[in-house]
Tab-separated table of C-alpha atoms in Angstrom:
chain	number	residue	atom	x	y	z
A	28	MET	CA	-33.984	48.071	-51.456
A	29	ALA	CA	-34.829	44.890	-49.528
A	30	ALA	CA	-31.192	44.524	-48.482
A	31	LEU	CA	-31.126	48.151	-47.181
A	32	ARG	CA	-34.308	47.539	-45.117
A	33	ALA	CA	-32.812	44.377	-43.680
A	34	GLN	CA	-29.647	46.246	-42.653
A	35	ARG	CA	-31.649	49.016	-40.914
A	36	LEU	CA	-33.880	46.524	-39.108
A	37	PHE	CA	-30.853	44.559	-37.950
A	38	LEU	CA	-29.129	47.651	-36.541
A	39	ALA	CA	-32.318	48.773	-34.796
A	40	GLN	CA	-32.800	45.361	-33.202
A	41	SER	CA	-29.211	45.128	-31.943
A	42	SER	CA	-29.362	48.624	-30.346
A	43	SER	CA	-32.758	48.005	-28.696
A	44	SER	CA	-31.805	44.583	-27.216
A	45	PRO	CA	-29.051	45.172	-24.619
A	46	SER	CA	-29.488	41.652	-23.316
A	47	THR	CA	-27.499	40.298	-26.236
A	48	SER	CA	-24.510	42.466	-25.358
A	49	THR	CA	-24.639	43.055	-21.620
A	50	ALA	CA	-26.926	40.482	-19.971
A	51	ARG	CA	-25.146	37.609	-21.642
A	52	PRO	CA	-21.431	38.208	-21.417
A	53	ARG	CA	-19.440	36.311	-23.916
A	54	PRO	CA	-17.563	33.459	-22.252
A	55	ARG	CA	-13.829	33.807	-21.997
A	56	ARG	CA	-11.821	31.611	-24.222
A	57	SER	CA	-8.178	30.929	-24.581
A	58	GLY	CA	-6.056	33.125	-26.759
A	59	ALA	CA	-6.014	30.448	-29.423
A	60	ALA	CA	-9.840	30.382	-29.765
A	61	THR	CA	-11.451	31.971	-32.858
A	62	CYS	CA	-14.967	33.365	-33.391
A	63	ARG	CA	-17.056	32.886	-36.513
A	64	ALA	CA	-20.104	35.080	-37.163
A	65	ALA	CA	-22.657	34.498	-39.892
A	66	LEU	CA	-25.585	36.703	-40.909
A	67	ARG	CA	-28.313	34.757	-42.641
A	68	ALA	CA	-31.071	36.709	-44.433
A	69	PRO	CA	-33.549	34.689	-46.442
A	70	SER	CA	-34.797	36.047	-49.719
A	71	GLY	CA	-38.377	36.577	-48.606
A	72	ILE	CA	-37.936	38.960	-45.703
A	73	HIS	CA	-41.101	39.863	-43.820
A	74	THR	CA	-39.924	40.692	-40.294
A	75	ALA	CA	-36.409	40.979	-38.967
A	76	ARG	CA	-37.416	39.262	-35.714
A	77	ASP	CA	-38.461	36.074	-37.469
A	78	ASN	CA	-35.957	35.697	-40.246
A	79	LEU	CA	-32.752	37.421	-39.161
A	80	SER	CA	-30.405	35.527	-36.822
A	81	LEU	CA	-26.810	36.087	-35.783
A	82	ASN	CA	-25.051	32.801	-35.020
A	83	LEU	CA	-21.840	32.862	-33.017
A	84	GLU	CA	-19.829	29.673	-33.122
A	85	TRP	CA	-16.860	29.387	-30.804
A	86	VAL	CA	-14.228	27.101	-32.182
A	87	ASP	CA	-11.593	25.995	-29.677
A	88	ALA	CA	-8.112	25.471	-30.909
A	89	PRO	CA	-6.675	21.984	-30.309
A	90	PRO	CA	-5.034	21.634	-26.852
A	91	VAL	CA	-1.319	22.149	-26.686
A	92	PRO	CA	0.300	18.807	-25.837
A	93	ALA	CA	2.447	18.662	-22.701
A	94	SER	CA	6.172	18.341	-23.065
A	95	PRO	CA	7.549	14.784	-23.070
A	96	SER	CA	9.752	15.502	-20.031
A	97	ALA	CA	6.739	16.568	-17.949
A	98	ASP	CA	4.898	13.367	-18.870
A	99	VAL	CA	7.933	11.298	-17.917
A	100	CYS	CA	8.225	13.034	-14.533
A	101	LEU	CA	4.530	12.466	-13.906
A	102	GLU	CA	4.810	8.765	-14.663
A	103	ARG	CA	7.892	8.448	-12.459
A	104	LEU	CA	6.088	10.056	-9.528
A	105	ARG	CA	3.184	7.647	-10.029
A	106	ALA	CA	5.639	4.752	-9.946
A	107	ILE	CA	7.159	6.078	-6.711
A	108	ALA	CA	3.709	6.379	-5.132
A	109	GLU	CA	2.884	2.790	-6.082
A	110	ALA	CA	6.227	1.578	-4.726
A	111	ALA	CA	5.653	3.447	-1.452
A	112	ALA	CA	2.232	1.837	-1.052
A	113	ASP	CA	3.720	-1.593	-1.737
A	114	ARG	CA	6.556	-1.011	0.740
A	115	ALA	CA	4.093	0.055	3.426
A	116	GLU	CA	2.104	-3.150	2.947
A	117	MET	CA	5.249	-5.268	3.079
A	118	HIS	CA	6.523	-3.629	6.265
A	119	ASP	CA	3.107	-3.999	7.880
A	120	ILE	CA	2.985	-7.733	7.146
A	121	ILE	CA	6.569	-8.348	8.233
A	122	GLY	CA	6.066	-6.275	11.384
A	123	LYS	CA	3.154	-8.456	12.469
A	124	GLN	CA	5.182	-11.569	11.720
A	125	ARG	CA	8.147	-10.415	13.816
A	126	ASP	CA	5.887	-9.405	16.660
A	127	ASN	CA	4.562	-12.981	16.619
A	128	TRP	CA	8.155	-14.199	16.699
A	129	ASN	CA	8.745	-12.284	19.897
A	130	HIS	CA	5.748	-13.827	21.673
A	131	LEU	CA	6.273	-17.368	20.387
A	132	LEU	CA	10.008	-17.468	21.098
A	133	LEU	CA	9.496	-15.943	24.546
A	134	HIS	CA	6.949	-18.548	25.630
A	135	SER	CA	8.681	-21.512	23.989
A	136	THR	CA	12.078	-20.657	25.510
A	137	ASN	CA	10.600	-20.189	28.962
A	138	SER	CA	8.732	-23.495	28.621
A	139	LEU	CA	11.955	-25.299	27.727
A	140	THR	CA	13.839	-23.740	30.630
A	141	LEU	CA	11.182	-24.372	33.267
A	142	ALA	CA	10.551	-27.966	32.110
A	143	ALA	CA	14.277	-28.671	32.293
A	144	SER	CA	14.418	-27.187	35.795
A	145	VAL	CA	11.640	-29.489	36.970
A	146	MET	CA	13.460	-32.503	35.501
A	147	ALA	CA	16.689	-31.469	37.212
A	148	ALA	CA	14.848	-31.197	40.536
A	149	LEU	CA	13.290	-34.658	40.192
A	150	ALA	CA	16.377	-36.416	38.849
A	151	PRO	CA	18.157	-37.235	42.171
A	152	ALA	CA	15.118	-39.070	43.594
A	153	ALA	CA	14.018	-40.821	40.391
A	154	PRO	CA	15.116	-44.354	39.463
A	155	ALA	CA	15.848	-43.295	35.879
A	156	VAL	CA	18.243	-40.542	36.940
A	157	VAL	CA	20.328	-40.777	33.782
A	158	ALA	CA	17.349	-40.212	31.482
A	159	LEU	CA	16.070	-37.262	33.475
A	160	LYS	CA	19.391	-35.501	33.797
A	161	ALA	CA	20.129	-36.055	30.103
A	162	SER	CA	16.753	-34.658	29.149
A	163	ALA	CA	17.243	-31.667	31.462
A	164	GLY	CA	20.693	-31.016	30.028
A	165	VAL	CA	19.480	-31.141	26.418
A	166	LEU	CA	16.546	-28.839	27.129
A	167	LEU	CA	18.700	-26.304	28.994
A	168	ALA	CA	21.326	-26.338	26.245
A	169	SER	CA	18.599	-25.810	23.635
A	170	ALA	CA	17.203	-22.942	25.686
A	171	ALA	CA	20.654	-21.346	25.938
A	172	VAL	CA	21.182	-21.519	22.150
A	173	THR	CA	17.670	-20.204	21.474
A	174	MET	CA	18.161	-17.307	23.897
A	175	ALA	CA	21.456	-16.355	22.262
A	176	ALA	CA	19.882	-16.323	18.789
A	177	VAL	CA	16.822	-14.381	19.919
A	178	ASN	CA	18.956	-11.876	21.811
A	179	LYS	CA	21.000	-11.305	18.665
A	180	ILE	CA	18.061	-10.382	16.433
A	181	GLN	CA	15.799	-8.754	19.083
A	182	PRO	CA	12.346	-9.526	17.573
A	183	SER	CA	10.582	-6.798	19.560
A	184	GLN	CA	12.982	-4.207	18.132
A	185	LEU	CA	12.481	-5.584	14.625
A	186	ALA	CA	8.713	-5.254	15.027
A	187	GLU	CA	9.062	-1.639	16.181
A	188	GLU	CA	11.238	-0.858	13.148
A	189	GLN	CA	8.570	-2.219	10.823
A	190	ARG	CA	5.815	-0.270	12.572
A	191	ASN	CA	7.728	2.980	12.145
A	192	ALA	CA	8.587	2.113	8.549
A	193	THR	CA	4.922	1.424	7.732
A	194	ARG	CA	3.887	4.835	9.050
A	195	LEU	CA	6.669	6.670	7.200
A	196	TRP	CA	6.061	4.875	3.880
A	197	ARG	CA	2.388	5.774	4.061
A	198	GLU	CA	3.341	9.378	4.766
A	199	LEU	CA	5.575	9.379	1.687
A	200	GLU	CA	2.765	7.928	-0.413
A	201	ARG	CA	0.355	10.642	0.759
A	202	ASP	CA	2.874	13.368	-0.044
A	203	VAL	CA	3.535	12.066	-3.551
A	204	ARG	CA	-0.145	11.537	-4.358
A	205	GLY	CA	-0.937	14.994	-3.024
A	206	LYS	CA	1.659	16.440	-5.377
A	207	LEU	CA	0.162	14.473	-8.260
A	208	ALA	CA	-3.299	15.849	-7.453
A	209	LEU	CA	-2.106	19.434	-7.893
A	210	ASP	CA	-2.360	21.154	-11.242
A	211	ALA	CA	1.229	22.354	-10.996
A	212	PRO	CA	3.577	20.626	-13.430
A	213	THR	CA	6.007	18.119	-11.978
A	214	THR	CA	9.719	18.575	-12.485
A	215	ARG	CA	12.828	16.475	-12.210
A	216	ALA	CA	13.542	18.083	-8.834
A	217	ASP	CA	10.278	16.657	-7.477
A	218	VAL	CA	11.202	13.202	-8.737
A	219	LYS	CA	14.704	13.432	-7.268
A	220	GLU	CA	13.354	14.529	-3.894
A	221	ALA	CA	10.914	11.619	-3.786
A	222	MET	CA	13.603	9.144	-4.856
A	223	ASP	CA	15.964	10.430	-2.146
A	224	ARG	CA	13.258	9.849	0.453
A	225	VAL	CA	12.704	6.317	-0.853
A	226	LEU	CA	16.401	5.467	-0.605
A	227	ALA	CA	16.704	7.026	2.857
A	228	LEU	CA	13.755	4.995	4.144
A	229	ASP	CA	15.141	1.783	2.646
A	230	ALA	CA	18.442	2.389	4.413
A	231	ALA	CA	16.851	3.352	7.736
A	232	TYR	CA	14.450	0.385	7.930
A	233	PRO	CA	15.743	-2.536	5.841
A	234	LEU	CA	13.426	-5.421	5.017
A	235	PRO	CA	15.917	-8.330	4.985
A	236	LEU	CA	16.834	-9.920	8.290
A	237	LEU	CA	20.261	-11.268	7.365
A	238	PRO	CA	22.300	-9.591	5.992
A	239	GLY	CA	21.395	-5.935	6.246
A	240	MET	CA	19.837	-5.944	9.696
A	241	LEU	CA	20.445	-2.858	11.817
A	242	GLU	CA	22.925	-3.205	14.665
A	243	LYS	CA	20.966	-4.078	17.814
A	244	PHE	CA	23.744	-3.208	20.267
A	245	PRO	CA	25.563	-0.205	18.754
A	246	LYS	CA	28.600	1.270	20.459
A	247	THR	CA	27.169	4.774	20.310
A	248	VAL	CA	23.524	5.783	20.436
A	249	GLU	CA	22.525	8.056	17.559
A	250	PRO	CA	19.075	9.356	16.588
A	251	ALA	CA	17.341	7.350	13.889
A	252	ARG	CA	17.481	9.010	10.481
A	253	TRP	CA	14.879	8.273	7.806
A	254	TRP	CA	15.100	11.448	5.678
A	255	PRO	CA	17.784	12.443	3.145
A	256	ARG	CA	20.538	14.772	4.184
A	257	ARG	CA	20.104	18.315	2.979
A	258	ARG	CA	22.814	19.894	0.937
A	259	PRO	CA	23.891	23.237	2.391
A	260	ALA	CA	22.634	26.032	0.177
A	261	ALA	CA	25.207	28.430	-1.208
A	262	GLN	CA	24.739	31.752	0.537
A	263	PRO	CA	25.815	35.132	-0.796
A	264	LYS	CA	28.766	36.771	0.901
A	265	ASN	CA	26.637	39.654	2.173
A	266	SER	CA	23.956	37.357	3.657
A	267	LYS	CA	23.551	36.952	7.382
A	268	SER	CA	23.711	33.621	9.143
A	269	PHE	CA	20.585	32.164	10.686
A	270	GLY	CA	22.240	32.417	14.107
A	271	ARG	CA	22.301	36.227	13.985
A	272	ARG	CA	19.421	38.566	14.474
A	273	ALA	CA	18.025	39.784	11.204
A	274	VAL	CA	14.801	41.648	10.560
A	275	ALA	CA	12.674	39.558	8.240
A	276	SER	CA	9.650	40.782	6.354
A	277	GLY	CA	7.310	39.167	3.901
A	278	ASN	CA	6.168	35.586	3.435
A	279	GLY	CA	4.837	35.513	6.976
A	280	TRP	CA	8.248	35.736	8.662
A	281	THR	CA	8.783	38.328	11.368
A	282	GLN	CA	11.520	38.947	13.895
A	283	ASP	CA	9.373	37.508	16.683
A	284	LEU	CA	8.773	34.313	14.712
A	285	GLU	CA	12.490	33.928	14.016
A	286	ASP	CA	13.229	34.351	17.730
A	287	GLU	CA	10.623	31.687	18.556
A	288	MET	CA	12.190	29.251	16.098
A	289	ARG	CA	15.706	29.914	17.407
A	290	GLY	CA	14.506	29.403	20.958
A	291	ILE	CA	12.771	26.131	20.068
A	292	LEU	CA	15.881	24.990	18.226
A	293	ARG	CA	18.053	25.641	21.265
A	294	VAL	CA	15.678	23.926	23.714
A	295	ILE	CA	15.365	20.821	21.513
A	296	LYS	CA	19.142	20.484	21.275
A	297	ALA	CA	19.761	21.036	24.970
A	298	LYS	CA	16.829	19.140	26.491
A	299	ASP	CA	14.589	16.978	24.321
A	300	GLU	CA	17.095	15.181	22.121
A	301	GLN	CA	19.650	14.730	24.883
A	302	GLU	CA	17.020	13.337	27.230
A	303	PHE	CA	16.030	10.595	24.793
A	304	LEU	CA	19.651	9.763	23.983
A	305	THR	CA	20.563	9.522	27.671
A	306	VAL	CA	17.651	7.224	28.487
A	307	GLY	CA	18.395	5.244	25.328
A	308	LYS	CA	21.945	4.569	26.543
A	309	LEU	CA	20.625	3.277	29.884
A	310	VAL	CA	18.132	0.971	28.170
A	311	LEU	CA	20.808	-0.252	25.756
A	312	ASN	CA	23.213	-1.116	28.583
A	313	LEU	CA	20.470	-2.899	30.509
A	314	ASN	CA	19.427	-4.845	27.418
A	315	ARG	CA	23.038	-5.793	26.680
A	316	GLY	CA	23.468	-7.138	30.219
A	317	LEU	CA	20.262	-9.159	30.042
A	318	ALA	CA	21.207	-10.537	26.622
A	319	VAL	CA	24.451	-11.933	28.060
A	320	ALA	CA	23.024	-13.113	31.393
A	321	GLY	CA	20.187	-15.225	29.982
A	322	PRO	CA	22.217	-17.634	27.804
A	323	ALA	CA	25.011	-17.714	30.409
A	324	LEU	CA	22.644	-18.843	33.174
A	325	ALA	CA	20.967	-21.430	30.948
A	326	GLY	CA	24.345	-22.782	29.808
A	327	THR	CA	25.607	-23.020	33.408
A	328	ALA	CA	22.468	-24.911	34.395
A	329	ALA	CA	22.993	-27.305	31.465
A	330	LEU	CA	26.540	-28.031	32.645
A	331	ALA	CA	25.341	-28.593	36.194
A	332	THR	CA	22.985	-31.343	35.065
A	333	ALA	CA	25.965	-33.446	34.051
A	334	PHE	CA	26.948	-33.837	37.738
A	335	ILE	CA	23.506	-34.868	39.008
A	336	GLY	CA	23.628	-38.245	40.792
A	337	SER	CA	27.428	-38.410	40.985
A	338	GLY	CA	28.229	-38.717	44.701
A	339	GLU	CA	28.452	-35.637	46.913
A	340	ALA	CA	28.406	-33.253	43.960
A	341	GLY	CA	25.005	-34.549	42.883
A	342	ALA	CA	23.160	-32.711	45.671
A	343	TRP	CA	24.365	-29.225	44.806
A	344	ALA	CA	24.381	-29.931	41.035
A	345	SER	CA	20.650	-30.471	41.033
A	346	GLY	CA	20.060	-27.271	42.982
A	347	ALA	CA	22.401	-25.313	40.674
A	348	ALA	CA	20.570	-26.567	37.592
A	349	VAL	CA	17.179	-25.665	39.036
A	350	PHE	CA	18.335	-22.250	40.243
A	351	GLY	CA	20.127	-21.415	36.985
A	352	GLY	CA	17.165	-22.459	34.862
A	353	ALA	CA	14.717	-20.422	36.916
A	354	LEU	CA	16.938	-17.330	36.750
A	355	ALA	CA	17.406	-17.756	32.995
A	356	ALA	CA	13.633	-17.862	32.502
A	357	ALA	CA	13.229	-14.742	34.655
A	358	VAL	CA	15.921	-12.836	32.721
A	359	ASN	CA	14.409	-13.874	29.402
A	360	THR	CA	10.974	-12.703	30.550
A	361	VAL	CA	12.292	-9.292	31.627
A	362	GLU	CA	14.218	-8.795	28.381
A	363	HIS	CA	11.678	-9.946	25.812
A	364	GLY	CA	8.472	-9.758	27.817
A	365	GLY	CA	9.422	-6.198	28.756
A	366	GLN	CA	10.492	-5.619	25.101
A	367	MET	CA	13.738	-3.842	25.878
A	368	GLY	CA	14.696	-3.848	22.216
A	369	MET	CA	11.426	-2.167	21.266
A	370	LEU	CA	11.945	0.437	23.992
A	371	PHE	CA	15.441	1.247	22.735
A	372	GLU	CA	14.200	1.595	19.162
A	373	LEU	CA	11.354	3.823	20.357
A	374	LEU	CA	13.808	6.126	22.129
A	375	ARG	CA	16.052	6.263	19.055
A	376	ASN	CA	13.108	7.195	16.855
A	377	CYS	CA	11.935	9.894	19.257
A	378	ALA	CA	15.436	11.404	19.215
A	379	GLY	CA	15.341	11.268	15.407
A	380	PHE	CA	11.944	12.968	15.451
A	381	TYR	CA	13.435	15.955	17.269
A	382	ARG	CA	16.539	15.908	15.094
A	383	LYS	CA	14.334	16.277	12.017
A	384	ILE	CA	12.542	19.269	13.561
A	385	GLN	CA	15.946	20.838	14.190
A	386	GLU	CA	17.023	20.407	10.592
A	387	ASP	CA	13.712	21.786	9.284
A	388	ILE	CA	14.098	24.922	11.404
A	389	GLU	CA	17.755	25.337	10.468
A	390	ALA	CA	16.958	24.929	6.765
A	391	ASN	CA	14.416	27.764	6.906
A	392	LEU	CA	16.468	30.113	9.063
A	393	SER	CA	19.620	29.599	7.007
A	394	GLU	CA	17.829	30.665	3.813
A	395	PRO	CA	18.826	34.338	3.302
A	396	ASP	CA	15.989	35.009	0.856
A	397	VAL	CA	12.847	35.177	3.007
A	398	GLU	CA	10.581	34.684	0.000
A	399	ARG	CA	12.143	31.294	-0.701
A	400	ARG	CA	11.394	29.973	2.774
A	401	GLU	CA	8.299	28.032	3.668
A	402	ARG	CA	5.495	30.421	4.583
A	403	GLY	CA	5.989	31.565	8.168
A	404	GLU	CA	2.496	30.986	9.557
A	405	VAL	CA	2.258	27.548	7.971
A	406	PHE	CA	5.694	26.510	9.214
A	407	ALA	CA	4.936	27.694	12.761
A	408	THR	CA	1.700	25.692	12.728
A	409	LYS	CA	3.566	22.560	11.616
A	410	VAL	CA	6.182	22.965	14.358
A	411	ALA	CA	3.503	23.554	17.003
A	412	LEU	CA	1.608	20.428	15.930
A	413	LYS	CA	4.761	18.307	15.974
A	414	LEU	CA	5.609	19.519	19.471
A	415	GLY	CA	2.058	19.041	20.749
A	416	ARG	CA	1.648	22.733	21.561
A	417	SER	CA	-0.539	25.638	20.523
A	418	LEU	CA	0.722	28.642	18.589
A	419	SER	CA	0.479	30.801	21.690
A	420	ASP	CA	2.754	28.373	23.551
A	421	LEU	CA	5.559	29.065	21.104
A	422	LYS	CA	5.869	32.664	22.309
A	423	GLN	CA	7.483	31.551	25.558
A	424	PHE	CA	10.528	30.316	23.618
A	425	ARG	CA	11.507	33.794	22.392
A	426	LYS	CA	13.587	34.474	25.476
A	427	MET	CA	15.468	31.204	24.968
A	428	ALA	CA	17.065	32.673	21.831
A	429	SER	CA	18.961	35.219	23.934
A	430	PRO	CA	22.655	34.387	24.516
A	431	SER	CA	22.246	35.488	28.131
A	432	VAL	CA	20.146	32.367	28.858
A	433	ARG	CA	22.369	29.379	29.639
A	434	ASP	CA	21.529	25.803	28.792
A	435	GLU	CA	21.481	24.970	32.506
A	436	ASP	CA	18.736	27.544	33.059
A	437	ILE	CA	16.383	25.805	30.604
A	438	LYS	CA	14.000	23.683	32.657
A	439	GLU	CA	11.077	22.947	30.346
A	440	PHE	CA	11.142	20.653	27.342
A	441	ALA	CA	10.062	21.867	23.929
A	442	GLY	CA	7.917	18.875	23.037
A	443	LYS	CA	4.863	17.554	24.829
A	444	LEU	CA	3.922	14.931	22.268
A	445	PHE	CA	6.931	12.658	22.917
């Protein structure tokens, strides 16, 4: 009888207290969680409110361990991020060192050349003419050798390479750490992509000076490349090429956006990249001429000092040594004080910057499956930021996608940032 009264009181209490069923929703648990319920009724029951209690105990199942391959990929990405941070620090330190080289070698070489010129000017009238002309000849010869070595390695260009490498290694580190911060599982494809970027950066901006240094006076000027080459995706036979007009829908891609990207792609190829390559060739030719003229003038002045004080030839020999030394110092100042090597490297990197934008646009437009492309609005924002423009500015490039517009009719450049 007591058990029957307890059951009735329990049912009455549960129906009259909606807060236990509606006001306090049961928290969601994983599918592996189990619920245990226990009804405890003591022997001496007086009131159901005091002695009856329903205890719910949620017991979570043990977490499912991640697969070993996912853990390995995660650890490999962490190792790549640490290596990228270390590389950035190394390039930063070496860049500062090579920038110091440029300043120290510039001033020391000019000091040698100008001191030798003064000695050559004073030698004809000095009693110790042999000592002065020998000293002037040694100093000018040393200056010629130093100029030739400095012109070969181009310290200002080396410093610019390290500055660019530092920025790009830090960008790679941010990308990898951002991927590690996501909850999405890492795969072998993510590791391979990061490793390809590491190898491409190592090849584009090598740390060692000799051997492995980039060619400072290349025969042809090409845009710098610091990203891995993309493998062309296999397209179905019925897919349309990115160069044709195709109505896109979904994932933020529209026909207008495709026309804007095609127009930007055409303008970058015809104007921006070619402009930097053309100016880069002019700077390279000027730098090559200065690199030959400096040591040649200093060497000629050193030879002229040998004839100082020897009869009629001594008068013009002194003047030739002074004139050659002064011109050599001026050429050296224009080349390394003006940092012609740095300027050439800057132009190459700007051309590479636009080449990378081209390949990013081509990779998205050549993908026949619109859903597999990068989201249209996000990609347009990235392109606008890289070009230094607003999203509304991109609309003016739609007409450039038309075949009726010739390359000669394009007057404005795509980028405003570089």
